[in-house]
mmCIF file with all atom_site columns, C-alpha atoms in Angstrom:
data_model
loop_
_atom_site.group_PDB
_atom_site.id
_atom_site.type_symbol
_atom_site.label_atom_id
_atom_site.label_alt_id
_atom_site.label_comp_id
_atom_site.label_asym_id
_atom_site.label_entity_id
_atom_site.label_seq_id
_atom_site.pdbx_PDB_ins_code
_atom_site.Cartn_x
_atom_site.Cartn_y
_atom_site.Cartn_z
_atom_site.occupancy
_atom_site.B_iso_or_equiv
_atom_site.pdbx_formal_charge
_atom_site.auth_seq_id
_atom_site.auth_comp_id
_atom_site.auth_asym_id
_atom_site.auth_atom_id
_atom_site.pdbx_PDB_model_num
ATOM 1  C CA . UNK Y 1 1  ? 50.173 11.329 -101.576 1.00 0.00 ? 1  UNK Y CA 1
ATOM 2  C CA . UNK Y 1 2  ? 49.661 10.491 -105.229 1.00 0.00 ? 2  UNK Y CA 1
ATOM 3  C CA . UNK Y 1 3  ? 52.063 11.339 -107.931 1.00 0.00 ? 3  UNK Y CA 1
ATOM 4  C CA . UNK Y 1 4  ? 51.475 11.040 -111.621 1.00 0.00 ? 4  UNK Y CA 1
ATOM 5  C CA . UNK Y 1 5  ? 53.973 10.341 -114.295 1.00 0.00 ? 5  UNK Y CA 1
ATOM 6  C CA . UNK Y 1 6  ? 53.577 8.915  -117.766 1.00 0.00 ? 6  UNK Y CA 1
ATOM 7  C CA . UNK Y 1 7  ? 49.857 8.617  -117.344 1.00 0.00 ? 7  UNK Y CA 1
ATOM 8  C CA . UNK Y 1 8  ? 50.275 6.336  -114.264 1.00 0.00 ? 8  UNK Y CA 1
ATOM 9  C CA . UNK Y 1 9  ? 49.616 7.198  -110.651 1.00 0.00 ? 9  UNK Y CA 1
ATOM 10 C CA . UNK Y 1 10 ? 51.803 6.290  -107.808 1.00 0.00 ? 10 UNK Y CA 1
ATOM 11 C CA . UNK Y 1 11 ? 50.803 6.133  -104.167 1.00 0.00 ? 11 UNK Y CA 1
ATOM 12 C CA . UNK Y 1 12 ? 53.415 7.456  -101.941 1.00 0.00 ? 12 UNK Y CA 1
ATOM 13 C CA . UNK Y 1 13 ? 52.723 6.811  -98.154  1.00 0.00 ? 13 UNK Y CA 1
ATOM 14 C CA . UNK Y 1 14 ? 52.686 9.894  -96.093  1.00 0.00 ? 14 UNK Y CA 1
ATOM 15 C CA . UNK Y 1 15 ? 54.495 7.995  -93.393  1.00 0.00 ? 15 UNK Y CA 1
ATOM 16 C CA . UNK Y 1 16 ? 57.561 7.379  -95.705  1.00 0.00 ? 16 UNK Y CA 1
ATOM 17 C CA . UNK Y 1 17 ? 57.748 10.981 -96.540  1.00 0.00 ? 17 UNK Y CA 1
ATOM 18 C CA . UNK Y 1 18 ? 57.556 12.019 -92.940  1.00 0.00 ? 18 UNK Y CA 1
ATOM 19 C CA . UNK Y 1 19 ? 60.308 9.425  -91.981  1.00 0.00 ? 19 UNK Y CA 1
ATOM 20 C CA . UNK Y 1 20 ? 62.478 10.767 -94.798  1.00 0.00 ? 20 UNK Y CA 1
ATOM 21 C CA . UNK Y 1 21 ? 61.842 14.285 -93.641  1.00 0.00 ? 21 UNK Y CA 1
ATOM 22 C CA . UNK Y 1 22 ? 63.051 13.454 -90.179  1.00 0.00 ? 22 UNK Y CA 1
ATOM 23 C CA . UNK Y 1 23 ? 66.078 11.698 -91.517  1.00 0.00 ? 23 UNK Y CA 1
ATOM 24 C CA . UNK Y 1 24 ? 67.057 14.533 -93.875  1.00 0.00 ? 24 UNK Y CA 1
ATOM 25 C CA . UNK Y 1 25 ? 66.654 17.364 -91.504  1.00 0.00 ? 25 UNK Y CA 1
ATOM 26 C CA . UNK Y 1 26 ? 70.258 17.432 -90.584  1.00 0.00 ? 26 UNK Y CA 1
ATOM 27 C CA . UNK Y 1 27 ? 71.008 17.992 -94.242  1.00 0.00 ? 27 UNK Y CA 1
ATOM 28 C CA . UNK Y 1 28 ? 69.740 21.652 -93.623  1.00 0.00 ? 28 UNK Y CA 1
ATOM 29 C CA . UNK Y 1 29 ? 73.173 22.469 -91.986  1.00 0.00 ? 29 UNK Y CA 1
ATOM 30 C CA . UNK Y 1 30 ? 75.799 23.933 -94.207  1.00 0.00 ? 30 UNK Y CA 1
ATOM 31 C CA . UNK Y 1 31 ? 78.369 21.286 -93.035  1.00 0.00 ? 31 UNK Y CA 1
ATOM 32 C CA . UNK Y 1 32 ? 76.151 18.692 -94.725  1.00 0.00 ? 32 UNK Y CA 1
ATOM 33 C CA . UNK Y 1 33 ? 75.871 20.381 -98.023  1.00 0.00 ? 33 UNK Y CA 1
ATOM 34 C CA . UNK Y 1 34 ? 77.958 17.846 -99.859  1.00 0.00 ? 34 UNK Y CA 1
ATOM 35 C CA . UNK Y 1 35 ? 75.644 15.023 -98.649  1.00 0.00 ? 35 UNK Y CA 1
ATOM 36 C CA . UNK Y 1 36 ? 72.618 17.036 -99.749  1.00 0.00 ? 36 UNK Y CA 1
ATOM 37 C CA . UNK Y 1 37 ? 73.992 17.453 -103.348 1.00 0.00 ? 37 UNK Y CA 1
ATOM 38 C CA . UNK Y 1 38 ? 74.808 13.704 -103.547 1.00 0.00 ? 38 UNK Y CA 1
ATOM 39 C CA . UNK Y 1 39 ? 71.335 12.853 -102.418 1.00 0.00 ? 39 UNK Y CA 1
ATOM 40 C CA . UNK Y 1 40 ? 69.728 15.249 -105.118 1.00 0.00 ? 40 UNK Y CA 1
ATOM 41 C CA . UNK Y 1 41 ? 71.948 13.749 -107.770 1.00 0.00 ? 41 UNK Y CA 1
ATOM 42 C CA . UNK Y 1 42 ? 70.909 10.203 -106.822 1.00 0.00 ? 42 UNK Y CA 1
ATOM 43 C CA . UNK Y 1 43 ? 67.235 11.398 -106.931 1.00 0.00 ? 43 UNK Y CA 1
ATOM 44 C CA . UNK Y 1 44 ? 67.721 12.839 -110.414 1.00 0.00 ? 44 UNK Y CA 1
ATOM 45 C CA . UNK Y 1 45 ? 69.515 9.612  -111.678 1.00 0.00 ? 45 UNK Y CA 1
ATOM 46 C CA . UNK Y 1 46 ? 66.382 7.586  -110.762 1.00 0.00 ? 46 UNK Y CA 1
ATOM 47 C CA . UNK Y 1 47 ? 64.221 10.119 -112.554 1.00 0.00 ? 47 UNK Y CA 1
ATOM 48 C CA . UNK Y 1 48 ? 66.582 9.955  -115.650 1.00 0.00 ? 48 UNK Y CA 1
ATOM 49 C CA . UNK Y 1 49 ? 66.160 6.074  -115.844 1.00 0.00 ? 49 UNK Y CA 1
ATOM 50 C CA . UNK Y 1 50 ? 62.344 6.562  -115.967 1.00 0.00 ? 50 UNK Y CA 1
ATOM 51 C CA . UNK Y 1 51 ? 62.568 9.266  -118.545 1.00 0.00 ? 51 UNK Y CA 1
ATOM 52 C CA . UNK Y 1 52 ? 64.716 7.163  -120.762 1.00 0.00 ? 52 UNK Y CA 1
ATOM 53 C CA . UNK Y 1 53 ? 62.911 3.961  -120.083 1.00 0.00 ? 53 UNK Y CA 1
ATOM 54 C CA . UNK Y 1 54 ? 59.396 4.306  -118.907 1.00 0.00 ? 54 UNK Y CA 1
ATOM 55 C CA . UNK Y 1 55 ? 59.047 0.527  -119.101 1.00 0.00 ? 55 UNK Y CA 1
ATOM 56 C CA . UNK Y 1 56 ? 61.313 0.257  -116.085 1.00 0.00 ? 56 UNK Y CA 1
ATOM 57 C CA . UNK Y 1 57 ? 58.233 1.223  -113.995 1.00 0.00 ? 57 UNK Y CA 1
ATOM 58 C CA . UNK Y 1 58 ? 56.789 -2.284 -114.757 1.00 0.00 ? 58 UNK Y CA 1
ATOM 59 C CA . UNK Y 1 59 ? 59.739 -3.900 -112.884 1.00 0.00 ? 59 UNK Y CA 1
ATOM 60 C CA . UNK Y 1 60 ? 58.478 -4.488 -109.343 1.00 0.00 ? 60 UNK Y CA 1
ATOM 61 C CA . UNK Y 1 61 ? 61.946 -3.936 -107.725 1.00 0.00 ? 61 UNK Y CA 1
ATOM 62 C CA . UNK Y 1 62 ? 62.476 -0.634 -109.676 1.00 0.00 ? 62 UNK Y CA 1
ATOM 63 C CA . UNK Y 1 63 ? 58.986 0.439  -108.819 1.00 0.00 ? 63 UNK Y CA 1
ATOM 64 C CA . UNK Y 1 64 ? 59.645 0.129  -105.197 1.00 0.00 ? 64 UNK Y CA 1
ATOM 65 C CA . UNK Y 1 65 ? 62.897 2.134  -105.489 1.00 0.00 ? 65 UNK Y CA 1
ATOM 66 C CA . UNK Y 1 66 ? 61.129 4.903  -107.587 1.00 0.00 ? 66 UNK Y CA 1
ATOM 67 C CA . UNK Y 1 67 ? 58.394 5.196  -104.968 1.00 0.00 ? 67 UNK Y CA 1
ATOM 68 C CA . UNK Y 1 68 ? 60.877 5.667  -102.321 1.00 0.00 ? 68 UNK Y CA 1
ATOM 69 C CA . UNK Y 1 69 ? 62.739 8.234  -104.489 1.00 0.00 ? 69 UNK Y CA 1
ATOM 70 C CA . UNK Y 1 70 ? 59.530 10.201 -104.981 1.00 0.00 ? 70 UNK Y CA 1
ATOM 71 C CA . UNK Y 1 71 ? 59.227 9.974  -101.131 1.00 0.00 ? 71 UNK Y CA 1
ATOM 72 C CA . UNK Y 1 72 ? 62.750 11.448 -100.706 1.00 0.00 ? 72 UNK Y CA 1
ATOM 73 C CA . UNK Y 1 73 ? 62.109 14.169 -103.083 1.00 0.00 ? 73 UNK Y CA 1
ATOM 74 C CA . UNK Y 1 74 ? 58.900 15.155 -101.386 1.00 0.00 ? 74 UNK Y CA 1
ATOM 75 C CA . UNK Y 1 75 ? 60.562 15.023 -98.026  1.00 0.00 ? 75 UNK Y CA 1
ATOM 76 C CA . UNK Y 1 76 ? 63.299 17.363 -99.188  1.00 0.00 ? 76 UNK Y CA 1
ATOM 77 C CA . UNK Y 1 77 ? 60.526 19.752 -100.668 1.00 0.00 ? 77 UNK Y CA 1
ATOM 78 C CA . UNK Y 1 78 ? 58.614 19.459 -97.236  1.00 0.00 ? 78 UNK Y CA 1
ATOM 79 C CA . UNK Y 1 79 ? 61.588 20.611 -95.234  1.00 0.00 ? 79 UNK Y CA 1
ATOM 80 C CA . UNK Y 1 80 ? 62.523 23.300 -97.649  1.00 0.00 ? 80 UNK Y CA 1
ATOM 81 C CA . UNK Y 1 81 ? 65.724 22.147 -99.126  1.00 0.00 ? 81 UNK Y CA 1
ATOM 82 C CA . UNK Y 1 82 ? 64.890 20.674 -102.406 1.00 0.00 ? 82 UNK Y CA 1
ATOM 83 C CA . UNK Y 1 83 ? 65.676 23.722 -104.418 1.00 0.00 ? 83 UNK Y CA 1
ATOM 84 C CA . UNK Y 1 84 ? 67.534 26.056 -102.082 1.00 0.00 ? 84 UNK Y CA 1
ATOM 85 C CA . UNK Y 1 85 ? 70.177 28.236 -103.331 1.00 0.00 ? 85 UNK Y CA 1
#
């Protein structure tokens, strides 16, 4: 999968998205709602860093974390709990 942001393309391995989808599947249960909210907030925090400081994407350590965050977001979307009510 390819994601584009600030004119740059990021390769997100499909296997990583699939692995996160399996890990996150239990978050679909109402009992795990708080954990889902925390995960969403963590994902948004990483996106906020990039929006405030796009140069952070040139840091190899942060770039790896950002790609994993994109994979997490796509995994939540894939299993239908990214934007549930």
